[in-house]
Structure formats: structure tokens, C-alpha cells
Short mmCIF file of C-alpha atoms and ligand atoms in Angstrom, two decimals:
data_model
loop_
_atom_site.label_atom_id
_atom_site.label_comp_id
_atom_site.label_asym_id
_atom_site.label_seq_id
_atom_site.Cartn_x
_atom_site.Cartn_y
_atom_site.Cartn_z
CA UNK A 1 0.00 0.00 0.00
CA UNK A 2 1.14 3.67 -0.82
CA UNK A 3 0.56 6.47 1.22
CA UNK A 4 -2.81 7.92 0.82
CA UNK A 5 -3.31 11.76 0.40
CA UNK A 6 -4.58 12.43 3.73
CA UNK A 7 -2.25 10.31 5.17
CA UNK A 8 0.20 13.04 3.73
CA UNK A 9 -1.98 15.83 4.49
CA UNK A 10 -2.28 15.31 8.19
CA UNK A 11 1.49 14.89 8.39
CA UNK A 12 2.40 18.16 6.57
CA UNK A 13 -0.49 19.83 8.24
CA UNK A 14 0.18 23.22 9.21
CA UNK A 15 -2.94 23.94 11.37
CA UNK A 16 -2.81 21.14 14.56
CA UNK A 17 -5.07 18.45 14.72
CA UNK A 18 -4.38 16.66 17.78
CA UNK A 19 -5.57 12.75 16.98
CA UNK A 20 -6.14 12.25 20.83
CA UNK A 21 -9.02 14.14 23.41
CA UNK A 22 -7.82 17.27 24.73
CA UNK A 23 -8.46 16.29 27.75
CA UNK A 24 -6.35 12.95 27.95
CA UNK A 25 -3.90 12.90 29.98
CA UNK A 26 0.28 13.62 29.73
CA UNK A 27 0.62 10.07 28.60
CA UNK A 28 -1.76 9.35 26.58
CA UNK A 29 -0.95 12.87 24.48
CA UNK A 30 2.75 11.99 24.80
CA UNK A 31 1.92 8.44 23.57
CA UNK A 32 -0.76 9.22 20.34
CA UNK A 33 -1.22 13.46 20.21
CA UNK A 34 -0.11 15.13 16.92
CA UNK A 35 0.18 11.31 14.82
CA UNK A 36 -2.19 10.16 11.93
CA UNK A 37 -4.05 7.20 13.03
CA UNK A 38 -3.30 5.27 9.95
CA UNK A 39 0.04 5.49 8.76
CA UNK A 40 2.06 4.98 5.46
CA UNK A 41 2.47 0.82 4.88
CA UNK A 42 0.09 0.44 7.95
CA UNK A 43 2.84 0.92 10.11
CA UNK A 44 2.34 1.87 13.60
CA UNK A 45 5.47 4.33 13.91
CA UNK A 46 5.85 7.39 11.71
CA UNK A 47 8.65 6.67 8.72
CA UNK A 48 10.88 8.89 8.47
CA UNK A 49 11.26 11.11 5.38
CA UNK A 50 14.14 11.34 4.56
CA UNK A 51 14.37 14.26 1.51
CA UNK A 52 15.42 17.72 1.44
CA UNK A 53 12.67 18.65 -1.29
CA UNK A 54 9.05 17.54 -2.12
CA UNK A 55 7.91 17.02 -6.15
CA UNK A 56 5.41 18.51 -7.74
CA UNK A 57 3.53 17.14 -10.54
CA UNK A 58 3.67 19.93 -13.11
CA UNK A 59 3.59 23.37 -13.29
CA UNK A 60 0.01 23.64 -12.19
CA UNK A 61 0.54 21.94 -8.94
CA UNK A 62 2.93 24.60 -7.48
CA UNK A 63 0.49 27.06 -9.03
CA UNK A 64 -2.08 25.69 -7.22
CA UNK A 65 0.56 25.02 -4.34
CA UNK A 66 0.94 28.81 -4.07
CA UNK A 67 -2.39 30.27 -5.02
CA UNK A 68 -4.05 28.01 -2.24
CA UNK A 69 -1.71 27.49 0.71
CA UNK A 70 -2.01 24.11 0.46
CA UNK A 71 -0.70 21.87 3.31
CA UNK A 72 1.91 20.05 2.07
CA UNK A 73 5.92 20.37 1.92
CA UNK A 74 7.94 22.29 -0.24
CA UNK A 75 11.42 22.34 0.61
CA UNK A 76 13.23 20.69 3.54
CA UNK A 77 14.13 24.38 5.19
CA UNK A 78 10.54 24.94 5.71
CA UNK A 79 9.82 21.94 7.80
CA UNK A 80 9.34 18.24 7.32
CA UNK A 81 6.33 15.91 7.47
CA UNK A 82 8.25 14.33 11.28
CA UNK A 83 8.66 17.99 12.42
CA UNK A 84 4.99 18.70 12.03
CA UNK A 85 3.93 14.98 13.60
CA UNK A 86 6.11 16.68 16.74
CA UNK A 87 5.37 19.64 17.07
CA UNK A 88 1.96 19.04 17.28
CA UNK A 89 2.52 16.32 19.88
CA UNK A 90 4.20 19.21 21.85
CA UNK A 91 1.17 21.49 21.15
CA UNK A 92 -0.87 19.17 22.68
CA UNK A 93 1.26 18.53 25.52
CA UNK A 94 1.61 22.57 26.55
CA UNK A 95 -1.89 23.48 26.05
CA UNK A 96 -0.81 25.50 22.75
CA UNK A 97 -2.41 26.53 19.44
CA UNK A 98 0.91 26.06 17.76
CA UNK A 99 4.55 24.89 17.99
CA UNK A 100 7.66 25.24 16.01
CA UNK A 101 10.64 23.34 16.02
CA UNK A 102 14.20 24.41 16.18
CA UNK A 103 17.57 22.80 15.83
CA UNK A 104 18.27 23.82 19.93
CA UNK A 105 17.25 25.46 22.48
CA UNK A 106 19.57 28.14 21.67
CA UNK A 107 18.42 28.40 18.07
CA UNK A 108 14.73 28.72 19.48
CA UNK A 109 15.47 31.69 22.00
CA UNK A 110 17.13 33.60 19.04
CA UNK A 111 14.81 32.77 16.66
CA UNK A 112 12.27 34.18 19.00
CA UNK A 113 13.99 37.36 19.33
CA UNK A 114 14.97 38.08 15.70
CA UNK A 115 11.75 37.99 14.90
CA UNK A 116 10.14 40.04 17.42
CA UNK A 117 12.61 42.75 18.01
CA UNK A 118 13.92 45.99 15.77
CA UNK A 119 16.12 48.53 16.68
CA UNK A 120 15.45 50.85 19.79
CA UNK A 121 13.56 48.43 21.22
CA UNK A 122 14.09 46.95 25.21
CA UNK A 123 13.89 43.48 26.36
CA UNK A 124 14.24 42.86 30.18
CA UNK A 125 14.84 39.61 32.09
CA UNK A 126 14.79 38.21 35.22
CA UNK A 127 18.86 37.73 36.02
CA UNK A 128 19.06 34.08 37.08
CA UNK A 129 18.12 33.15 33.34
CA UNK A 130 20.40 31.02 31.26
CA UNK A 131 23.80 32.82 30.83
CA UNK A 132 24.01 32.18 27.17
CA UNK A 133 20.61 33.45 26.15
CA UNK A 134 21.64 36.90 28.03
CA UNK A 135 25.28 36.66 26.41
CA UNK A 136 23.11 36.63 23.04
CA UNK A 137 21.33 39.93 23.61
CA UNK A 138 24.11 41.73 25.52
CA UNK A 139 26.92 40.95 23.02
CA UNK A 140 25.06 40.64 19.54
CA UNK A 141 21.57 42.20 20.00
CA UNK A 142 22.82 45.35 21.50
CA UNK A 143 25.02 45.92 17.98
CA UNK A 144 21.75 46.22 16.26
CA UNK A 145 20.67 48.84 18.97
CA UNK A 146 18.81 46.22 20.99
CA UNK A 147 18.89 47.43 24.91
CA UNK A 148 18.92 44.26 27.32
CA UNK A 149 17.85 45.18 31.23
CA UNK A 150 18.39 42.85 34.00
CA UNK A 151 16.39 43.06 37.21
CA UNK A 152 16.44 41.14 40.23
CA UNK A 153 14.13 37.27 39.61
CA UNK A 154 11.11 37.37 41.47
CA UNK A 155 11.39 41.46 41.56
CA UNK A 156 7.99 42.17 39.71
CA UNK A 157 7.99 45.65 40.97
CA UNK A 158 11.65 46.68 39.33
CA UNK A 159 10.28 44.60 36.55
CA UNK A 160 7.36 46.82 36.38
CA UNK A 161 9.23 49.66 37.05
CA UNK A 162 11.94 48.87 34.02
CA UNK A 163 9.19 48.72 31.14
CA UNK A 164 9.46 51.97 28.63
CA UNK A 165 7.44 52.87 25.54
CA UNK A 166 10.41 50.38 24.05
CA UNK A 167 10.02 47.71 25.72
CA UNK A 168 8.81 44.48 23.54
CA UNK A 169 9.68 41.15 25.47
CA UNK A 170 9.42 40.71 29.82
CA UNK A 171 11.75 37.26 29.67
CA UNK A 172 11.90 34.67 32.41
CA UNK A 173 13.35 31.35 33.33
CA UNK A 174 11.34 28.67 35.66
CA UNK A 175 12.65 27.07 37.06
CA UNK A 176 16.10 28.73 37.28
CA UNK A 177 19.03 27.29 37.01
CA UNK A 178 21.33 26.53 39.33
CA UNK A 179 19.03 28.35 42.15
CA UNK A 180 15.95 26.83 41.14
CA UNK A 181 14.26 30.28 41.80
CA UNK A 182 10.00 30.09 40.77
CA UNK A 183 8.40 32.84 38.72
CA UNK A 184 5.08 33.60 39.57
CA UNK A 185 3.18 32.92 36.39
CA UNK A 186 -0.08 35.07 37.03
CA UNK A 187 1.66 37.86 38.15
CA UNK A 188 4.30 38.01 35.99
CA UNK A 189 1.75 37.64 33.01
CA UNK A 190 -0.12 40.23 34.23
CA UNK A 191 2.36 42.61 34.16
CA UNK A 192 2.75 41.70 30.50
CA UNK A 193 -0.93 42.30 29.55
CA UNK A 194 -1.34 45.78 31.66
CA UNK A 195 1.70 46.97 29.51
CA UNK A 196 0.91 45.17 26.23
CA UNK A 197 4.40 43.91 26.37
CA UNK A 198 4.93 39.87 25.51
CA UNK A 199 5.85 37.59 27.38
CA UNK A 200 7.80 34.57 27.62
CA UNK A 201 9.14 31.46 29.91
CA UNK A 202 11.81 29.46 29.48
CA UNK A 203 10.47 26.33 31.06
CA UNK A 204 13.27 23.65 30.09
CA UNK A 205 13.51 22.74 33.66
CA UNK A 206 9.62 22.17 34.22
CA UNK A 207 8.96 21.49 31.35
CA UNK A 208 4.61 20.91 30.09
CA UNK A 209 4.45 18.48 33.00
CA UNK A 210 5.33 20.45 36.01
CA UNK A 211 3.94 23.37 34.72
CA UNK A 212 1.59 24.94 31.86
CA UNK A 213 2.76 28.91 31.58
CA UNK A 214 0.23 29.40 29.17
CA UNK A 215 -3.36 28.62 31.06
CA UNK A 216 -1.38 31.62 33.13
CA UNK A 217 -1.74 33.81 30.46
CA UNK A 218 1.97 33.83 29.51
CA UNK A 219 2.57 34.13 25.96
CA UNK A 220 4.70 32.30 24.40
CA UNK A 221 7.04 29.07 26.24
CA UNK A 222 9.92 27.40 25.19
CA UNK A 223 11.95 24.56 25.94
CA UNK A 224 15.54 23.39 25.25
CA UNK A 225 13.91 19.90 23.80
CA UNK A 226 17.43 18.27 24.24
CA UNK A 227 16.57 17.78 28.14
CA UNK A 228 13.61 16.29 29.74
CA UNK A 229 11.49 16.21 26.19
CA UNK A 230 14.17 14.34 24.07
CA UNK A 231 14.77 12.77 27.44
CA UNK A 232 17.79 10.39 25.96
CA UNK A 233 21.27 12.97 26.24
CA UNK A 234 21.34 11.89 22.47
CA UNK A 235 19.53 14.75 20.59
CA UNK A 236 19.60 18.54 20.37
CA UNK A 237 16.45 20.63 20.03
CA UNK A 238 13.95 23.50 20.89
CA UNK A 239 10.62 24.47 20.68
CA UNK A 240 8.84 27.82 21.11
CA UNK A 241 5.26 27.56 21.53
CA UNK A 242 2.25 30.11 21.55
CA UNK A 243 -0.99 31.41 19.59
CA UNK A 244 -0.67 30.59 16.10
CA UNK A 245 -0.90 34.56 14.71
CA UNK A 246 2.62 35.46 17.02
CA UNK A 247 4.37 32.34 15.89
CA UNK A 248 3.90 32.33 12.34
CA UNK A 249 6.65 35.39 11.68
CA UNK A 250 9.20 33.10 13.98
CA UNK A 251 8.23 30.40 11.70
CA UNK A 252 8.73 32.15 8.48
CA UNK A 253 11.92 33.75 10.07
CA UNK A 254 13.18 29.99 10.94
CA UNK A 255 12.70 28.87 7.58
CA UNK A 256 15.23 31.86 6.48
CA UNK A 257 17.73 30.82 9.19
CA UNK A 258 17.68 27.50 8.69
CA UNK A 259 17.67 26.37 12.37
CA UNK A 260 15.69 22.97 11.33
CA UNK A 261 16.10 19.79 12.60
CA UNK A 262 17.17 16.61 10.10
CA UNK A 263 14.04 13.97 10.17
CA UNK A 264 15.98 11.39 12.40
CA UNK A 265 16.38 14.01 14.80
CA UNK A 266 12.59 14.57 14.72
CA UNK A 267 12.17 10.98 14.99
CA UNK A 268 14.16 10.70 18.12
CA UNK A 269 12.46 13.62 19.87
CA UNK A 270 9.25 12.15 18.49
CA UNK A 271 10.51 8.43 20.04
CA UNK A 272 11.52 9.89 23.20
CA UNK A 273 8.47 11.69 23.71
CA UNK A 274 6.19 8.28 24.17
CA UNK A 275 7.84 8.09 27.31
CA UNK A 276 7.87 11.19 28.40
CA UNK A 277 5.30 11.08 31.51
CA UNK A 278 6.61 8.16 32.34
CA UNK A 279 10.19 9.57 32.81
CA UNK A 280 9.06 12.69 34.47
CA UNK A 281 6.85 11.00 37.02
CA UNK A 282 10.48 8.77 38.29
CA UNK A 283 12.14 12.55 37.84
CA UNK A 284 10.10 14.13 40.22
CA UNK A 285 10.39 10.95 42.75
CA UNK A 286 14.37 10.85 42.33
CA UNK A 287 14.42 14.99 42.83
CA UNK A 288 12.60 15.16 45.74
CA UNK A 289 13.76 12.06 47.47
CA UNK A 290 17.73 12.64 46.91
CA UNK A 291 16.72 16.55 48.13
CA UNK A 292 15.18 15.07 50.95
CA UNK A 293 18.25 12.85 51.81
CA UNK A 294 20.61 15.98 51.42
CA UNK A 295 19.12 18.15 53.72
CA UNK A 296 19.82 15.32 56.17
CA UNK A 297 23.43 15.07 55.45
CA UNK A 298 25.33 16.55 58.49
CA UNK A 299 27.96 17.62 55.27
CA UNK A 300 25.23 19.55 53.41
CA UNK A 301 25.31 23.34 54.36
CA UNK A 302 22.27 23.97 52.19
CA UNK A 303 20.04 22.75 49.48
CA UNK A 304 18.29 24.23 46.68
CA UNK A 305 15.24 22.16 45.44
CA UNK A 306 11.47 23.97 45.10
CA UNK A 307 9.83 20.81 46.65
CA UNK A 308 11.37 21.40 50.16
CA UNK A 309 9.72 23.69 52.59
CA UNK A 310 12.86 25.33 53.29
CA UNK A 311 13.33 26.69 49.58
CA UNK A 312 13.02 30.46 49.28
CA UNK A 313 9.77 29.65 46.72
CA UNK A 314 8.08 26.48 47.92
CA UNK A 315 4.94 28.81 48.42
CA UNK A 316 4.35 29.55 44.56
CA UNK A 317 6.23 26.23 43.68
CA UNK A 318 3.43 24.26 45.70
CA UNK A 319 0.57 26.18 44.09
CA UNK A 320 1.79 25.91 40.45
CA UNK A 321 3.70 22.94 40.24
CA UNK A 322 3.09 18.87 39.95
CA UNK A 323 6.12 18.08 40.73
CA UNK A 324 9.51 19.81 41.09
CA UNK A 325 11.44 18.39 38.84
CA UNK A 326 15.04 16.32 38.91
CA UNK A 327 17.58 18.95 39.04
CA UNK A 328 19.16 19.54 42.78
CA UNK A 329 21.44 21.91 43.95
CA UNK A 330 23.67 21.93 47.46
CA UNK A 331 26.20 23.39 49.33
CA UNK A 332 29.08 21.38 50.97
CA UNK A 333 29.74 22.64 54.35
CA UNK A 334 32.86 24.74 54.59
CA UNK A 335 34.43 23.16 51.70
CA UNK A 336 36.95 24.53 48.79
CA UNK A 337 36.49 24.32 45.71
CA UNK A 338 38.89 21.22 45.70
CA UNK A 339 37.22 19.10 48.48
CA UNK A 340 33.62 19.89 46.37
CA UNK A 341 35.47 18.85 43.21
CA UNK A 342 36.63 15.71 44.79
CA UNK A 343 33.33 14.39 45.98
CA UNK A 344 31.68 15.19 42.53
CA UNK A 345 34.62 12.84 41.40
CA UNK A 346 34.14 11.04 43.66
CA UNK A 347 30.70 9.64 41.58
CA UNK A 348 30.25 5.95 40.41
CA UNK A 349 26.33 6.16 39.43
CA UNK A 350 26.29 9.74 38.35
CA UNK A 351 28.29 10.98 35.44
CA UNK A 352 30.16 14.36 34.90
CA UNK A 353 28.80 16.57 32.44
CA UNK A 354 26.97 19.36 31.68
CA UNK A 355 23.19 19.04 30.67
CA UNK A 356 20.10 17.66 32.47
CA UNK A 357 16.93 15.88 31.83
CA UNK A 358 18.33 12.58 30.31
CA UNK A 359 18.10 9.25 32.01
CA UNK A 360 21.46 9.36 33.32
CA UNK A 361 22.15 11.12 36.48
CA UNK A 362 24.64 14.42 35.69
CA UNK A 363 26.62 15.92 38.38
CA UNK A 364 28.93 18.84 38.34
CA UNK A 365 30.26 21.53 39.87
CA UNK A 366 28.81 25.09 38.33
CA UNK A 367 32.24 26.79 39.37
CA UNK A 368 34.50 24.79 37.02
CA UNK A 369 31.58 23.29 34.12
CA UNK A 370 30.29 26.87 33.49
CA UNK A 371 32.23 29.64 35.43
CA UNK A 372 35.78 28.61 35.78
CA UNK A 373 36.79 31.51 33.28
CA UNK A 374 34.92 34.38 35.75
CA UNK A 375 36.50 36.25 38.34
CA UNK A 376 35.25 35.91 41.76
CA UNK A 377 33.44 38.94 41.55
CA UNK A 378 31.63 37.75 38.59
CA UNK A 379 30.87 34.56 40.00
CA UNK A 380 29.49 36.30 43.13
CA UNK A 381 27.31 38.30 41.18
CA UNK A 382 25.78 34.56 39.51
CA UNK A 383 25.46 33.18 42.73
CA UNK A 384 28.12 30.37 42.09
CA UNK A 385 29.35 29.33 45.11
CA UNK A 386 32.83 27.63 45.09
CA UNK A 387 30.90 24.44 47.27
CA UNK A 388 28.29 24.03 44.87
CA UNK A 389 26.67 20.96 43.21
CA UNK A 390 24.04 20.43 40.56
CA UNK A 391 22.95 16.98 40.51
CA UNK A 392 20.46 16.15 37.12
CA UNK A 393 18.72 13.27 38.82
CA UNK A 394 17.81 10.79 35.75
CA UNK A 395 15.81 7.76 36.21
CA UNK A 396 17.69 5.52 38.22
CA UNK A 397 15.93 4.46 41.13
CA UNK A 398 16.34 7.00 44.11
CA UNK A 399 18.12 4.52 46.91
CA UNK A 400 20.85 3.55 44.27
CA UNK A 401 21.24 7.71 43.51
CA UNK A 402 20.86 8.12 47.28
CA UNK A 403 23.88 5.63 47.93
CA UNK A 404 26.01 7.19 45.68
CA UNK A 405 26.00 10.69 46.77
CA UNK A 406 26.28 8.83 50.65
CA UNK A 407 29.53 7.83 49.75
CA UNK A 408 30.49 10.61 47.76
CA UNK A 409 29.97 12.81 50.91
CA UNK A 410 32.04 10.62 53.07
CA UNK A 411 34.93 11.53 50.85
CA UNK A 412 38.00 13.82 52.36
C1 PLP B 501 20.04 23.92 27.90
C2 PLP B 501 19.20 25.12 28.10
C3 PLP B 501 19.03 26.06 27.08
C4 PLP B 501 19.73 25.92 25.74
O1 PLP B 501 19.27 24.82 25.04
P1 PLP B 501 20.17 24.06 23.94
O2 PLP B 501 19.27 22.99 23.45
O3 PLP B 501 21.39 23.56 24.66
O4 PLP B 501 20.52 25.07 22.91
C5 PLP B 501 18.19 27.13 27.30
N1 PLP B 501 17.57 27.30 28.49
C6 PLP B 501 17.71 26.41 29.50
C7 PLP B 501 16.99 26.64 30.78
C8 PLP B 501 18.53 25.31 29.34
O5 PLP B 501 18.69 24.43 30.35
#
């Protein structure tokens, strides 16, 4: 059997069609949203396409192809049938009209920004956001007369305060990394609306299970796909998602920069994603049980984890979150940076590297992985402490992850 037409249609779609309820649950989307029922050769995966361009019949057809919009593909810069099949499953997942796909995080953020701001205009974040995505606008937006303002996270007030005539984007992380800091989403989309300003969170580290930014009224969300939604530390991606109307210039824009992902990519994201609720579920368990089992160390000075009543946001985390998530950070008691370094070495379950939201457990130490290049002052201004650990919890199961770091900590 050959594909059929609508076969093709629904998988070049570019309006979503979710193939599951709207009101199934994270699984169930994860498992079936965004897929045609029946598929090319009957098969019960998506193939993957694997061509940079799409025929046409004869001259009439792109006639037609142009005159009509017609949903099918083109060119391979412009999207591919897998793409589509995944970014609607992430639609569905996030509550969103509409989703487009990058080639990373990274590419998303920018892609976001190049397409919303001009010259003169003002963008202004919360400062715990992701270094790189403020390096971006400080170093290379700010030559196109781009002004970047940082206030204080969780300052809504000075955020308030900081919004001119100018000002186009209110940008926020949450969770934050490595403090784990929680935005308030109602508040800080309100603050948005009242100034006709958009807005938008960086929610890699919640990601559509732990939290849904937009039933907050936040605008548009994205995701560094190449943590918790690939899931597998073997992809990268990103995805920006939002009402269809203030995506489709970022989409047009993306299909001029080229930040696309090859079809096998989209497949793995796509493969990754059945699983996804099931992962996040044993992420939440691992997070909160190994922050748990730190606070209890007699070695542990402090720990950073939103699911612990002692966290500076458990409040708003509690009220807005399902779970907290797998990423942990802690303080050694009056340790160097040596003796921390030596119990992060010290690891036989977790591995050292950067990145979170894979199955394997990640540990490292923010001062050398990220900030080993800063001065002090610099690194006191980011809040990296020369005792601090970020532990990725992946899915292990939490006594073997426990047992690990309880020898690691008995380390000299
Ligand atoms: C990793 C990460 C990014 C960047 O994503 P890439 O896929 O690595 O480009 C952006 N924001 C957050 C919060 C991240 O953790």
C-alpha cells in the first residue's frame, strides 16, 4: 500500500489536529497526540522522510501550491512531514495553538527574538536566566541597537518599574538554574498584559508536566527539547510555543535561518516523547527524594530544590507545580572548591557533564563546568558558590542515587 493523500496531508499539516481528546492525559498525548491514526504501509510508527525537497507534478501543482496554501511540503528548510507529527505532539502537551521546532534550544530563544525585536527596542529579564541566552542579547543584539535590562528574579515591581514605551519582550526562566528560583506565572503575566508587552518562559527545567505557563496567560514558552522532552542525552532541540498569529513570523523567520532539525532528529524527539510522563513521574520521585536525603546530610550546608519547605519559593512552587522536577542543587559545608570537586569525582552512578533531563544522572560543579573563566566577583554576582553541586537526577531508582552521593559525601 502507498501512502494515501490524507495520510500526507495530516502529516504536513500546518494547522494542529491533535488525533487524541484534549483532555487525555500527559501520557496518553505523549503516547498518540499530533500522529495520523493510519500510517504509510500500515505501520504503527511514523517513517521517516528522509528528503530535502518535495515534487510537484507539473507546473500547475505549485500554481495551485501557491495560489491556495495548500498543506503540504515544499522544501526541507521549511519543515518536514516528522517535524509537524512533533510539534503538534508538543502542542498538545503545553496546552498551545501552535509549535515550532528548532535545531536547539539556543536556536529557538534567538529565533524568537529576531523575529520580534527591531532597533530601539528593550527586552528585560529576570537575572538568574540562562547565561548564554543573556550573552546573546548583551553581546550581539545590542550591535543592532537592541537594549537588554536585568532586574532582580522574582522582583515584579523593578520589573514593572523597568518597562518603557520600548520595551517588547518581559523574559523569564522557571525554574532557574542553578538556584531553582520560581516565577510567579499570574503575576508576571499580568504585568505583561497591563503593559501590552509579551511575554515569555523558558520552562526547560519544568517542562509541560510540572507546569503549563500558558493557562497563566503567559505568551509564548519554550523549551531546550534536548533535556527532559528528548529525554535520551542523544539529541539537540527546541521548541517555542504560543498562539498561532505570534508564531507564524518566527516560523517564516526559521525557515530563512535555517535552524531545522534533520528527520531522524525529529524521529528521536518524536521516540523519546512516548515516554515522556513516564520519565518525568520517576524525575520528580528521584528529585525530591535525593533533596530530601541531602538536607539530612550533616555535610550539606544547604540545598536548593522547590519541593522542600525550606526553599526560598516552595509557596508559589506548591501552588503551580506537579512536581519539582530532577535537578538539585547543594552546598558542601565549609568546603573549597577542591574538596567539592573531589566528591563530585568522587561519583560511580552519576556521570560528569553538563546538561540535564536525560536518564542518566549528571553531576557537576557550576564553578568549574560553566564559570571557571569568571572572576570571583563575577561569579558572586551569579550566585556560584565555590561548594556548589548540581545533581540532574535521571531515572535511576532513588536509593541507588541516594547511595552514591552517601559515599560521595564521606569523601575527604
Ligand atoms: C540547555 C538550556 C538552554 C539551551 O538549550 P540548547 O538545546 O542547549 O541550545 C536554554 N535554556 C535552558 C533553561 C537550558 O537548560
Amino acid at each position: 500500500m502507498s501512502v494515501t493523500p490524507s495520510d500526507f496531508e495530516q502529516q504536513t499539516s500546518k494547522v494542529r489536529r491533535p488525533s487524541v481528546d484534549p483532555n487525555s492525559g500527559v501520557s496518553t498525548t505523549s503516547v498518540h497526540a499530533g500522529e495520523a491514526r493510519q500510517k504509510p504501509s500500515h505501520a504503527i510508527t511514523d517513517s521517516v522522510v528522509l528528503a530535502s525537497t518535495f515534487t510537484f507534478k507539473n507546473t500547475q501543482a505549485i500554481i495551485d501550491f501557491i495560489e491556495n496554501e495548500e498543506e503540504r511540503g515544499e522544501y526541507g528548510r521549511y519543515g518536514v512531514p516528522g517535524e509537524r507529527v512533533v510539534e503538534r505532539k508538543l502542542a498538545a502537551l503545553e496546552g498551545a495553538e501552535d509549535a515550532i521546532l528548532y535545531s536547539s534550544g539556543m536556536a529557538a530563544f534567538v529565533g524568537v527574538l529576531n523575529s520580534v525585536l527591531s532597533q530601539g527596542d528593550e527586552i528585560i529579564f529576570f537575572d538568574e536566566c540562562y547565561h548564554r541566552s543573556r550573552e546573546y542579547c548583551r553581546k550581539h543584539l545590542s550591535r543592532f541597537g537592541v537594549k537588554t535590562i536585568d532586574v532582580k528574579t522574582g522582583d515584579y515591581d523593578a520589573m514593572e518599574a523597568a518597562i518603557t514605551p520600548n520595551t517588547r519582550l518581559l523574559v523569564s526562566e522557571s525554574p532557574t538554574n542553578p538556584h531553582l528560583s520560581i516565577v510567579d506565572l499570574d503575576l508576571f503575566a499580568e504585568i505583561g498584559k497591563k503593559h501590552n508587552v509579551l511575554t515569555i518562559i523558558d520552562a526547560t527545567l519544568a517542562t509541560p508536566f510540572n507546569i503549563q505557563p500558558i493557562a497563566h496567560g503567559v505568551d509564548l514558552v519554550m523549551h531546550s527539547a534536548t533535556k527532559y522532552l528528548g529525554g535520551h542525552n542523544d539529541l539537540l532541540a527546541g521548541v517555542v510555543l504560543g498562539k498561532k498569529e505570534v508564531l507564524d513570523p518566527m516560523r517564516n523567520l526559521r525557515g530563512i535561518m535555517g535552524a531545522v532539525n534533520s528527520p531522524h532528529n525529529c524521529y528521536l524527539l518524536q521516540r523519546g516523547l512516548k515516554t515522556f510522563g513516564l520519565r518525568m513521574k520517576q524525575h520528580n520521585e528521584n528529585g525530591l527524594r535525593v533533596a530530601e536525603f541531602l538536607e539530612s546530610h550533616s555535610r550539606v550546608e544547604k540545598v536548593y530544590y522547590p519541593g522542600l519547605e525550606s526553599h526560598a519559593y516552595h509557596g508559589v512552587a506548591k501552588e503551580t507545580m506537579r512536581g519539582y522536577g530532577g535537578l538539585v542543587t547543594f552546598l558542601v559545608k565549609d568546603a573549597d572548591w577542591q574538596e567539592t570537586a573531589r566528591i563530585v569525582d568522587a561519583a560511580k552512578v552519576a556521570r560528569i557533564a553538563p546538561s540535564l533531563g536525560g536518564v542518566e544522572t549528571l553531576i557537576e560543579q557550576p564553578l568549574v563546568m560553566s564559570y571557571f573563566q569568571c572572576t570571583p566577583e563575577e561569579r558572586a554576582e551569579f550566585g556560584i558558590d565555590d561548594n556548589m553541586i548540581r545533581l540532574a537526577c535521571g531515572i535511576e531508582d532513588a536509593d541507588d542515587l541516594i547511595a552514591d552521593l552517601q559515599q560521595c559525601l564521606e569523601v575527604e
